[in-house]
mmCIF file of C-alpha atoms and ligand atoms in Angstrom:
data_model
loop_
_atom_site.group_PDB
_atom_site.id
_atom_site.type_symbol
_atom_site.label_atom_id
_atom_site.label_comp_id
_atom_site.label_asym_id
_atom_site.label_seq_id
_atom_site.Cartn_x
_atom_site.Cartn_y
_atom_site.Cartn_z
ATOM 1 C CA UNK A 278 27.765 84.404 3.972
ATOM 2 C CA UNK A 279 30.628 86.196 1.766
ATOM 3 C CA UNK A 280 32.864 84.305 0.732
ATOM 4 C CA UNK A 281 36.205 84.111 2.873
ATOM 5 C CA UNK A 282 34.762 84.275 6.165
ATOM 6 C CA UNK A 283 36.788 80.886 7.699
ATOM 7 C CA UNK A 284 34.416 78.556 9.838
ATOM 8 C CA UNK A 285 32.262 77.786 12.766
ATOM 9 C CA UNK A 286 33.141 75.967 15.747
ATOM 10 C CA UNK A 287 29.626 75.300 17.578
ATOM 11 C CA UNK A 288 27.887 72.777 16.277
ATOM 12 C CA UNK A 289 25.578 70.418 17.476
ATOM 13 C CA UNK A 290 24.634 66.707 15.473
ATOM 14 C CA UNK A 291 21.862 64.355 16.670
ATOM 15 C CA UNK A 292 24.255 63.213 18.761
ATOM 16 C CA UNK A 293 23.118 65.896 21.753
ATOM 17 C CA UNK A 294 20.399 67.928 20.685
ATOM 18 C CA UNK A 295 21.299 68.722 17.005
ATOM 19 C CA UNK A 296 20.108 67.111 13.962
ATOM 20 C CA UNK A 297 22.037 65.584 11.338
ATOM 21 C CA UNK A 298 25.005 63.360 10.968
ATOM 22 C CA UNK A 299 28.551 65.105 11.354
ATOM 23 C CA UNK A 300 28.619 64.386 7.178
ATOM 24 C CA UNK A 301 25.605 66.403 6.695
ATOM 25 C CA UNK A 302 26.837 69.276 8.660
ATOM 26 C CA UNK A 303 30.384 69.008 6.692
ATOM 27 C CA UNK A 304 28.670 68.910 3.399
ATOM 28 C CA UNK A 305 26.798 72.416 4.079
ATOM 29 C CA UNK A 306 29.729 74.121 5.594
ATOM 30 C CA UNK A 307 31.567 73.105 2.260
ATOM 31 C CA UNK A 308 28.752 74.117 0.008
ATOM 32 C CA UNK A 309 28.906 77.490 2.041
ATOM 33 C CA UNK A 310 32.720 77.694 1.438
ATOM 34 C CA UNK A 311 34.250 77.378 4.835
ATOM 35 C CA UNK A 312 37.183 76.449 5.103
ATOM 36 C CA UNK A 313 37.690 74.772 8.825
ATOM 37 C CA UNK A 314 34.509 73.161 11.047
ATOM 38 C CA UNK A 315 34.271 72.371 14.702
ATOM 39 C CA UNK A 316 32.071 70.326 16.037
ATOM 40 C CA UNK A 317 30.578 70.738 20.054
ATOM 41 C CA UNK A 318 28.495 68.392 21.079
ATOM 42 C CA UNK A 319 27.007 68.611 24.828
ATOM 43 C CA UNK A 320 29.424 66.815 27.384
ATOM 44 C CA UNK A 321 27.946 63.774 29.153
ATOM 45 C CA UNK A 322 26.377 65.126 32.651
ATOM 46 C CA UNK A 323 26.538 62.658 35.585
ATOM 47 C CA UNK A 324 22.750 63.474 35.902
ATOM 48 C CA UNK A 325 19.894 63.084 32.645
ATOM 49 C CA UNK A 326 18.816 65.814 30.823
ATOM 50 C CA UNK A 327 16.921 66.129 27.369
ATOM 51 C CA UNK A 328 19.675 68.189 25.911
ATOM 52 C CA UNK A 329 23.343 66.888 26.462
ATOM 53 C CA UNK A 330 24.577 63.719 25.273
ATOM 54 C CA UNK A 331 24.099 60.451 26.616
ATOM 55 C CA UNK A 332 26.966 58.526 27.738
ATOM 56 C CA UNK A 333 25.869 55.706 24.798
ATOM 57 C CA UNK A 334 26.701 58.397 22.198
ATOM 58 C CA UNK A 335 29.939 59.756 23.119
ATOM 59 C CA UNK A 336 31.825 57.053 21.302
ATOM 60 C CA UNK A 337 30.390 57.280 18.036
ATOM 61 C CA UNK A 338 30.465 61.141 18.346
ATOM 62 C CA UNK A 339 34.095 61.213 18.314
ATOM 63 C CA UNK A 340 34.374 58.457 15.779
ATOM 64 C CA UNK A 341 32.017 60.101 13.160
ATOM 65 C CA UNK A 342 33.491 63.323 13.390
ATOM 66 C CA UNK A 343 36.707 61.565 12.668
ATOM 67 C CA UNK A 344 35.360 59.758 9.841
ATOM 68 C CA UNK A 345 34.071 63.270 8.881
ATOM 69 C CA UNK A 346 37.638 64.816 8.875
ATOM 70 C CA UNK A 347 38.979 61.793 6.970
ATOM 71 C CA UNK A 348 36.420 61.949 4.364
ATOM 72 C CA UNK A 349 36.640 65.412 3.631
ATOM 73 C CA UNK A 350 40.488 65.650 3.906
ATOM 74 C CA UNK A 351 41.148 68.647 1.049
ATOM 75 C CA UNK A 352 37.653 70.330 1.255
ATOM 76 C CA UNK A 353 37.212 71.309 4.496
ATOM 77 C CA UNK A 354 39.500 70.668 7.825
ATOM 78 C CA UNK A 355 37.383 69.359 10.538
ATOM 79 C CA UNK A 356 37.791 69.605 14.474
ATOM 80 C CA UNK A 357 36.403 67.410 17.291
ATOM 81 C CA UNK A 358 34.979 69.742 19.834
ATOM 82 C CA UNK A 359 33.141 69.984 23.303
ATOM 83 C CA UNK A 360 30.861 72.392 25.110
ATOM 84 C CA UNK A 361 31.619 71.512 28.257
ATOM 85 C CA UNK A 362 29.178 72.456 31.191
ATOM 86 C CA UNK A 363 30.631 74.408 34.441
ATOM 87 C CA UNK A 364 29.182 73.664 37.402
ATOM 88 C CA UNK A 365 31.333 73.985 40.607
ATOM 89 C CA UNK A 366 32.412 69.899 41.701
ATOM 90 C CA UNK A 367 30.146 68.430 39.330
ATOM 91 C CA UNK A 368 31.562 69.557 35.941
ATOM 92 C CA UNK A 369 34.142 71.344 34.367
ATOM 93 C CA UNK A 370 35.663 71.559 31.158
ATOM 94 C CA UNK A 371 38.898 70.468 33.115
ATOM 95 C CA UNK A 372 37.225 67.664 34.738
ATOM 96 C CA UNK A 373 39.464 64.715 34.035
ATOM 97 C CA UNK A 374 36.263 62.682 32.748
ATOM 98 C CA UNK A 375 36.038 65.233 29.686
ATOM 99 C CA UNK A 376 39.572 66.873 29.680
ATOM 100 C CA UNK A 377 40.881 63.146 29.439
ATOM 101 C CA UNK A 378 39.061 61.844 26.566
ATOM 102 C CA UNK A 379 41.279 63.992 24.123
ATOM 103 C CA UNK A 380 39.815 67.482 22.313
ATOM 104 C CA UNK A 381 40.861 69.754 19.645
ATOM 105 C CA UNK A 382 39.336 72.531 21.355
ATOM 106 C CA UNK A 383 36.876 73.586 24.190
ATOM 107 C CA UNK A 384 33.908 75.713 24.428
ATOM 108 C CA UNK A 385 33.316 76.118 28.169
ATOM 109 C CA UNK A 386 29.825 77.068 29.301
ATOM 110 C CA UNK A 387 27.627 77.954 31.827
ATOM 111 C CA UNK A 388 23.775 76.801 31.807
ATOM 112 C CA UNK A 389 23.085 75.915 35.281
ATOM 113 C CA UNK A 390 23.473 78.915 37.772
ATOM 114 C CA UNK A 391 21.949 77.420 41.215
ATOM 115 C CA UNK A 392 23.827 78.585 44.359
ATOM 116 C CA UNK A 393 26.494 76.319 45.526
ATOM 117 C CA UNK A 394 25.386 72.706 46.004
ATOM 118 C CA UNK A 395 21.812 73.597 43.980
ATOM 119 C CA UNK A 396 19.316 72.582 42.120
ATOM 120 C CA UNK A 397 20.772 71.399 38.667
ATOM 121 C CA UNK A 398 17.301 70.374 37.100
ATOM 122 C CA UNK A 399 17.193 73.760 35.980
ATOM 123 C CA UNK A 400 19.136 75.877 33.424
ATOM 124 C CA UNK A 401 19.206 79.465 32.689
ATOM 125 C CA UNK A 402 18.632 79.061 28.753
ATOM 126 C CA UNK A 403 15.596 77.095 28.758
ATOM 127 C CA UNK A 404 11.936 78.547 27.713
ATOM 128 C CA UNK A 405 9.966 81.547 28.841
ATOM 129 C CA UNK A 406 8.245 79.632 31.265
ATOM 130 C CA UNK A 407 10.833 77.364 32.909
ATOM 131 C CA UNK A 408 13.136 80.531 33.476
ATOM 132 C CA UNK A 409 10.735 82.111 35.348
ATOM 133 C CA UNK A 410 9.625 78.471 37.484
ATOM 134 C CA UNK A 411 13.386 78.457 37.992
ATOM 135 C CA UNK A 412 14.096 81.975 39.059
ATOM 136 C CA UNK A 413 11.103 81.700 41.373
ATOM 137 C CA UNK A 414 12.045 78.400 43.007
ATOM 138 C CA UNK A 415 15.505 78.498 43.315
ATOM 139 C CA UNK A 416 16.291 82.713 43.693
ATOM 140 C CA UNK A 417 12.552 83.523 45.231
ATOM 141 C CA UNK A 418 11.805 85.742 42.040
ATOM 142 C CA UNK A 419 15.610 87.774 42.937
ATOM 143 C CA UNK A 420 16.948 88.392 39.649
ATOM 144 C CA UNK A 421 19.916 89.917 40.520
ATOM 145 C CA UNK A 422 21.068 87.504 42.182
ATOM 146 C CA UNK A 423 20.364 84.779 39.403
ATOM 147 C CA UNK A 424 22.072 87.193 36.899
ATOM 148 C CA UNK A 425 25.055 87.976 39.419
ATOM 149 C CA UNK A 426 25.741 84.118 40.160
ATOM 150 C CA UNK A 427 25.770 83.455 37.010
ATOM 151 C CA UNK A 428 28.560 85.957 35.566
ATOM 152 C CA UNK A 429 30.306 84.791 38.915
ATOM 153 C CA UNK A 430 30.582 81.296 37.557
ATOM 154 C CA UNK A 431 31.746 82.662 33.875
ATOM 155 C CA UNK A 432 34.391 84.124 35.780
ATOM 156 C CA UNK A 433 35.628 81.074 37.820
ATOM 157 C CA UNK A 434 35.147 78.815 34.911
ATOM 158 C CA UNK A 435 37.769 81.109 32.685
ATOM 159 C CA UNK A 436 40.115 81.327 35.960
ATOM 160 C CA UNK A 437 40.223 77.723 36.456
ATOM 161 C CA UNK A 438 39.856 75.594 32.665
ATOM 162 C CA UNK A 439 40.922 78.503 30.582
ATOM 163 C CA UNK A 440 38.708 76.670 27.883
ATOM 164 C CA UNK A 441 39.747 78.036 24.070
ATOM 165 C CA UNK A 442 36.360 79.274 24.166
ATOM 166 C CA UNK A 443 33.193 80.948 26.268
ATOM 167 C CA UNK A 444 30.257 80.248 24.988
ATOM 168 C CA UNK A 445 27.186 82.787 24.600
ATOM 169 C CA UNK A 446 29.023 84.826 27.016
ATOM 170 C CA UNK A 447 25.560 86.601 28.419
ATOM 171 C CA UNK A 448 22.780 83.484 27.520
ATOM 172 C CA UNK A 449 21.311 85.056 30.902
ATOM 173 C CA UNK A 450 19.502 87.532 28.971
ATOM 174 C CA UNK A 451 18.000 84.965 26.997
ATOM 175 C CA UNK A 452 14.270 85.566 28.509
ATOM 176 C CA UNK A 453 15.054 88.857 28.758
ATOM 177 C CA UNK A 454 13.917 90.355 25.284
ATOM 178 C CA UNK A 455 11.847 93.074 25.785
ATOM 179 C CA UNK A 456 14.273 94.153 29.280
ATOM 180 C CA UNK A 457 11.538 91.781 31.098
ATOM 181 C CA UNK A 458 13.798 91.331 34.372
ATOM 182 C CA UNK A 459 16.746 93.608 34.110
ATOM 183 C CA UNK A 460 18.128 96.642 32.188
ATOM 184 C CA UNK A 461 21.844 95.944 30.736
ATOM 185 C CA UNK A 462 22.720 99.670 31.841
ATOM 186 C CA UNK A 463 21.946 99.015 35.267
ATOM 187 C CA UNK A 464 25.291 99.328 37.501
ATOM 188 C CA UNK A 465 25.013 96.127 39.301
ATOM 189 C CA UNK A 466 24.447 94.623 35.837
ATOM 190 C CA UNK A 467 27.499 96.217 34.320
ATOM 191 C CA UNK A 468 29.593 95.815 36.900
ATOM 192 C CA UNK A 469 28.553 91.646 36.487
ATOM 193 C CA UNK A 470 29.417 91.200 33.183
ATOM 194 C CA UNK A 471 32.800 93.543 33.493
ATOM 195 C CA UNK A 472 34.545 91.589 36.423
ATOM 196 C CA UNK A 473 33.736 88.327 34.481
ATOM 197 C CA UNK A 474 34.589 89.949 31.120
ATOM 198 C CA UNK A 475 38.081 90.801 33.016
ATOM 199 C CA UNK A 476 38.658 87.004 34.240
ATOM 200 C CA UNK A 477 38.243 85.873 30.772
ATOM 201 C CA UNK A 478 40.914 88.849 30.050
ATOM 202 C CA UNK A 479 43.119 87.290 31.853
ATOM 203 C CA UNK A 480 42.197 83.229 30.524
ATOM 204 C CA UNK A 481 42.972 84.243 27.478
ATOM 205 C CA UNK A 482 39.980 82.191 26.182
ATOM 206 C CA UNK A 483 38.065 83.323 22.644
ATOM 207 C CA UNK A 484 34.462 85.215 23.227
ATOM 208 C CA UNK A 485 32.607 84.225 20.303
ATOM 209 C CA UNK A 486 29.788 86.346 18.891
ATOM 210 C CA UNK A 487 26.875 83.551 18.791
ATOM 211 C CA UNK A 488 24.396 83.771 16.548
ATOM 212 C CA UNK A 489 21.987 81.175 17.532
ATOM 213 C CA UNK A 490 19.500 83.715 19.271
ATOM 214 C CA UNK A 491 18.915 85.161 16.107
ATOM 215 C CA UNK A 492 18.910 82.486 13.850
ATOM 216 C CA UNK A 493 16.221 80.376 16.059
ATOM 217 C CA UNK A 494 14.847 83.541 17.434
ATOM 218 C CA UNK A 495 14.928 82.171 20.521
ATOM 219 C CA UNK A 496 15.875 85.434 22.274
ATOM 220 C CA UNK A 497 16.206 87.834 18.852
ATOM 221 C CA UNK A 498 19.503 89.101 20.380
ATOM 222 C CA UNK A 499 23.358 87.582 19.315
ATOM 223 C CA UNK A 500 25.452 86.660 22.331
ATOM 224 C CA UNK A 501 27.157 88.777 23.786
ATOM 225 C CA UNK A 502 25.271 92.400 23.473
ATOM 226 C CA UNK A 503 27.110 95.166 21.271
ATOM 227 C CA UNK A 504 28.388 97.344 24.758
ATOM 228 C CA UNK A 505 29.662 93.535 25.593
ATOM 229 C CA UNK A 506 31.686 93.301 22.573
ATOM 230 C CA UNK A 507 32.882 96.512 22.531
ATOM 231 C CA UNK A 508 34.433 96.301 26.075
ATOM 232 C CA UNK A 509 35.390 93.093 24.977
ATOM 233 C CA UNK A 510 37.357 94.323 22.469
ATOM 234 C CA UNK A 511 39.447 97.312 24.726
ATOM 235 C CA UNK A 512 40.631 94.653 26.676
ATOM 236 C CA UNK A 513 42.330 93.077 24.252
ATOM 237 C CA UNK A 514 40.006 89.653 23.811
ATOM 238 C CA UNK A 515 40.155 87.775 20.473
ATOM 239 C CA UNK A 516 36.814 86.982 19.021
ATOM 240 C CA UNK A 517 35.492 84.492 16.558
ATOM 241 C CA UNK A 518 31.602 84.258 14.835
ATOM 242 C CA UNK A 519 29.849 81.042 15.950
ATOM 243 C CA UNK A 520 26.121 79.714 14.534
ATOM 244 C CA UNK A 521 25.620 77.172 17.847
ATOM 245 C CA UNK A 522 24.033 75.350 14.975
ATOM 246 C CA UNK A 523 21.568 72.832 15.564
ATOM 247 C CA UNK A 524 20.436 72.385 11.967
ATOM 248 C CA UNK A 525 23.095 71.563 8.991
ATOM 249 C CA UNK A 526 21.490 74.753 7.186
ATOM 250 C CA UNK A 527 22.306 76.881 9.859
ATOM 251 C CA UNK A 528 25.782 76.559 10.001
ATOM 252 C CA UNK A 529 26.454 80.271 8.754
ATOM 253 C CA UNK A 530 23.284 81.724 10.016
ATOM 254 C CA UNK A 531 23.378 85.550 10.243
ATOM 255 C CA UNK A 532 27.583 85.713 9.797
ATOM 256 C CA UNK A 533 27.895 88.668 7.586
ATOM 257 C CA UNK A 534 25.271 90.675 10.430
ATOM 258 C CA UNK A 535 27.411 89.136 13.186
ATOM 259 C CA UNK A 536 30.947 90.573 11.283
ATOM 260 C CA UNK A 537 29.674 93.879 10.648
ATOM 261 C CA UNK A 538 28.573 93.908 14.494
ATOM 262 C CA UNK A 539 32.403 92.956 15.493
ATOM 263 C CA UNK A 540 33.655 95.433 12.898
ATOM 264 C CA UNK A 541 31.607 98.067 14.094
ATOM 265 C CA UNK A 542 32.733 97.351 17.836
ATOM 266 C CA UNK A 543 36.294 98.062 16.581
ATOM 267 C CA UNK A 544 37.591 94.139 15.625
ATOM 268 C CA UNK A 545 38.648 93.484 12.090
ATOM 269 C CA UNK A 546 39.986 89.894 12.471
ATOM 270 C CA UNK A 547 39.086 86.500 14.021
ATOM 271 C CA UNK A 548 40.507 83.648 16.212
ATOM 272 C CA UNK A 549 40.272 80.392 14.114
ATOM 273 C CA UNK A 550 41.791 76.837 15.065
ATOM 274 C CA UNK A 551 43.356 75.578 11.680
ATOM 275 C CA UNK A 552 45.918 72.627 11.149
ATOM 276 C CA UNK A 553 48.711 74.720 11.935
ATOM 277 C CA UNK A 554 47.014 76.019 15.109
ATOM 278 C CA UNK A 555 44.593 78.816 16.451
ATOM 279 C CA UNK A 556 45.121 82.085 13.530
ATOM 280 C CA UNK A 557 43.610 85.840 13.672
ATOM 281 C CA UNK A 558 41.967 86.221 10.160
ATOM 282 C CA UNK A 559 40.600 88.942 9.144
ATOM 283 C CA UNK A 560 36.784 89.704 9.371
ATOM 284 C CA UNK A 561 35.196 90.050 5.142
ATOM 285 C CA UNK A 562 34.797 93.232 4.489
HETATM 286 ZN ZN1 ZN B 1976 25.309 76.243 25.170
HETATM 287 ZN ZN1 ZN B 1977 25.805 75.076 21.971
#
């Protein structure tokens, strides 16, 4: 990473689904020369899964990452974060049970995308093989309609909790690496992604470029696609460069790609939270 480039705001400790204590995640950032850190841990679902946190851990999530702020007062500034799940009446990342607890800042994001009052054992980010169970069992094999649900809940989750941030903007793709299920310059798909790309216009909220696709090769593709970020960018919608880091050592993973991608697309700063508040800084050169 060159030096300059400001921080990273998803970021996942063994809290959720991460590893590593909040301390071991500030001590890389610092080695790496960032200059702010927000943490994200997975909000507390009123239903198990393997991947968000359990209620028993919220409480010493938010006190650690305190501690972590504390300790590291005039290294690095630190933020206490959520990625807050959408899912219509269930969760929101205006849902008094997360909104109330007290945040610096709010990724809002969408991994379950079952029709109204659906199945939420399944999520649109998981492996090869449960995508396709899912997509089979809940949308009898009808992609579209997965893939058009989901940018329909991006865009009421940005209409209705604003959150400062959308996280991995198009994770739908996620399976779809070698155009497996849909081409991105079909019209029905481009007309998905623009009407929720214009809600989040109007939110105000941060798209971040993630780079977690990359980094754990999980989909070999950053969040959103270039076309994404470009259109992104003519309507005016601040940006910032995010790992979703899972592993301390992974908290700048692919940033210098991931800038000259935004630069490319036209952006030449950043939206960063900072003591004195959320900042455009510009993108290293
Ligand atoms: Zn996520
Ligand atoms: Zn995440």
């Amino acid at each position: 990473m060159k030096p300059g480039f400001g921080g990273n705001y998803h970021t996942h400790t063994h809290h959720c689904d991460g590893n590593g204590e909040p301390q071991d995640y500030a001590e890389s950032a610092i080695s790496k020369g960032m200059k702010w850190l927000g943490f994200s841990g997975h909000n507390v679902l009123p239903f198990p899964t393997d991947w968000t946190m359990p209620e028993k851990n919220l409480e010493s999530y938010r006190r650690e990452v305190r501690e972590a702020a504390a300790r590291n007062a005039g290294r690095i500034e630190i933020f206490l974060g959520i990625e807050a799940d959408y899912i219509p009446g269930v969760s929101s990342p205006v849902h008094p049970r997360i909104r109330d607890l007290g945040w610096d800042f709010i990724i809002g994001s969408v991994h379950f995308a079952a029709p109204a009052g659906g199945d939420h054992s399944w999520t649109v980010d998981g492996s090869g093989d449960e995508f396709d169970a899912g997509l089979h069992r809940v949308y009898g094999g009808d992609v579209r309609a997965l893939v058009e649900r989901y940018y329909a809940l991006v865009a009421e989750m940005a209409a209705e909790a604003k959150p400062d941030i959308i996280g991995h903007f198009d994770v739908v793709k996620k399976n779809n690496r070698n155009a497996d299920y849909f081409r991105e310059d079909e019209p029905w798909y481009r007309a998905a992604v623009l009407s929720a790309l214009e809600a989040v216009a109007r939110s105000g909220s941060v798209v971040e470029i993630n780079t977690g696709g990359i980094v754990r090769n999980t989909s070999g593709a950053f969040y959103p696609s270039e076309w994404i970020l470009r259109e992104a960018r003519g309507m005016g919608i601040p940006t910032m460069v995010n790992a979703d880091a899972h592993r301390p050592q992974d908290i700048d993973g692919c940033f210098d790609q991931a800038a000259a991608l935004l630069r490319g697309v036209g952006y030449s700063s950043q939206r960063q939270l900072t003591s004195a508040g959320w900042m455009d800084v510009p993108l290293p050169e």
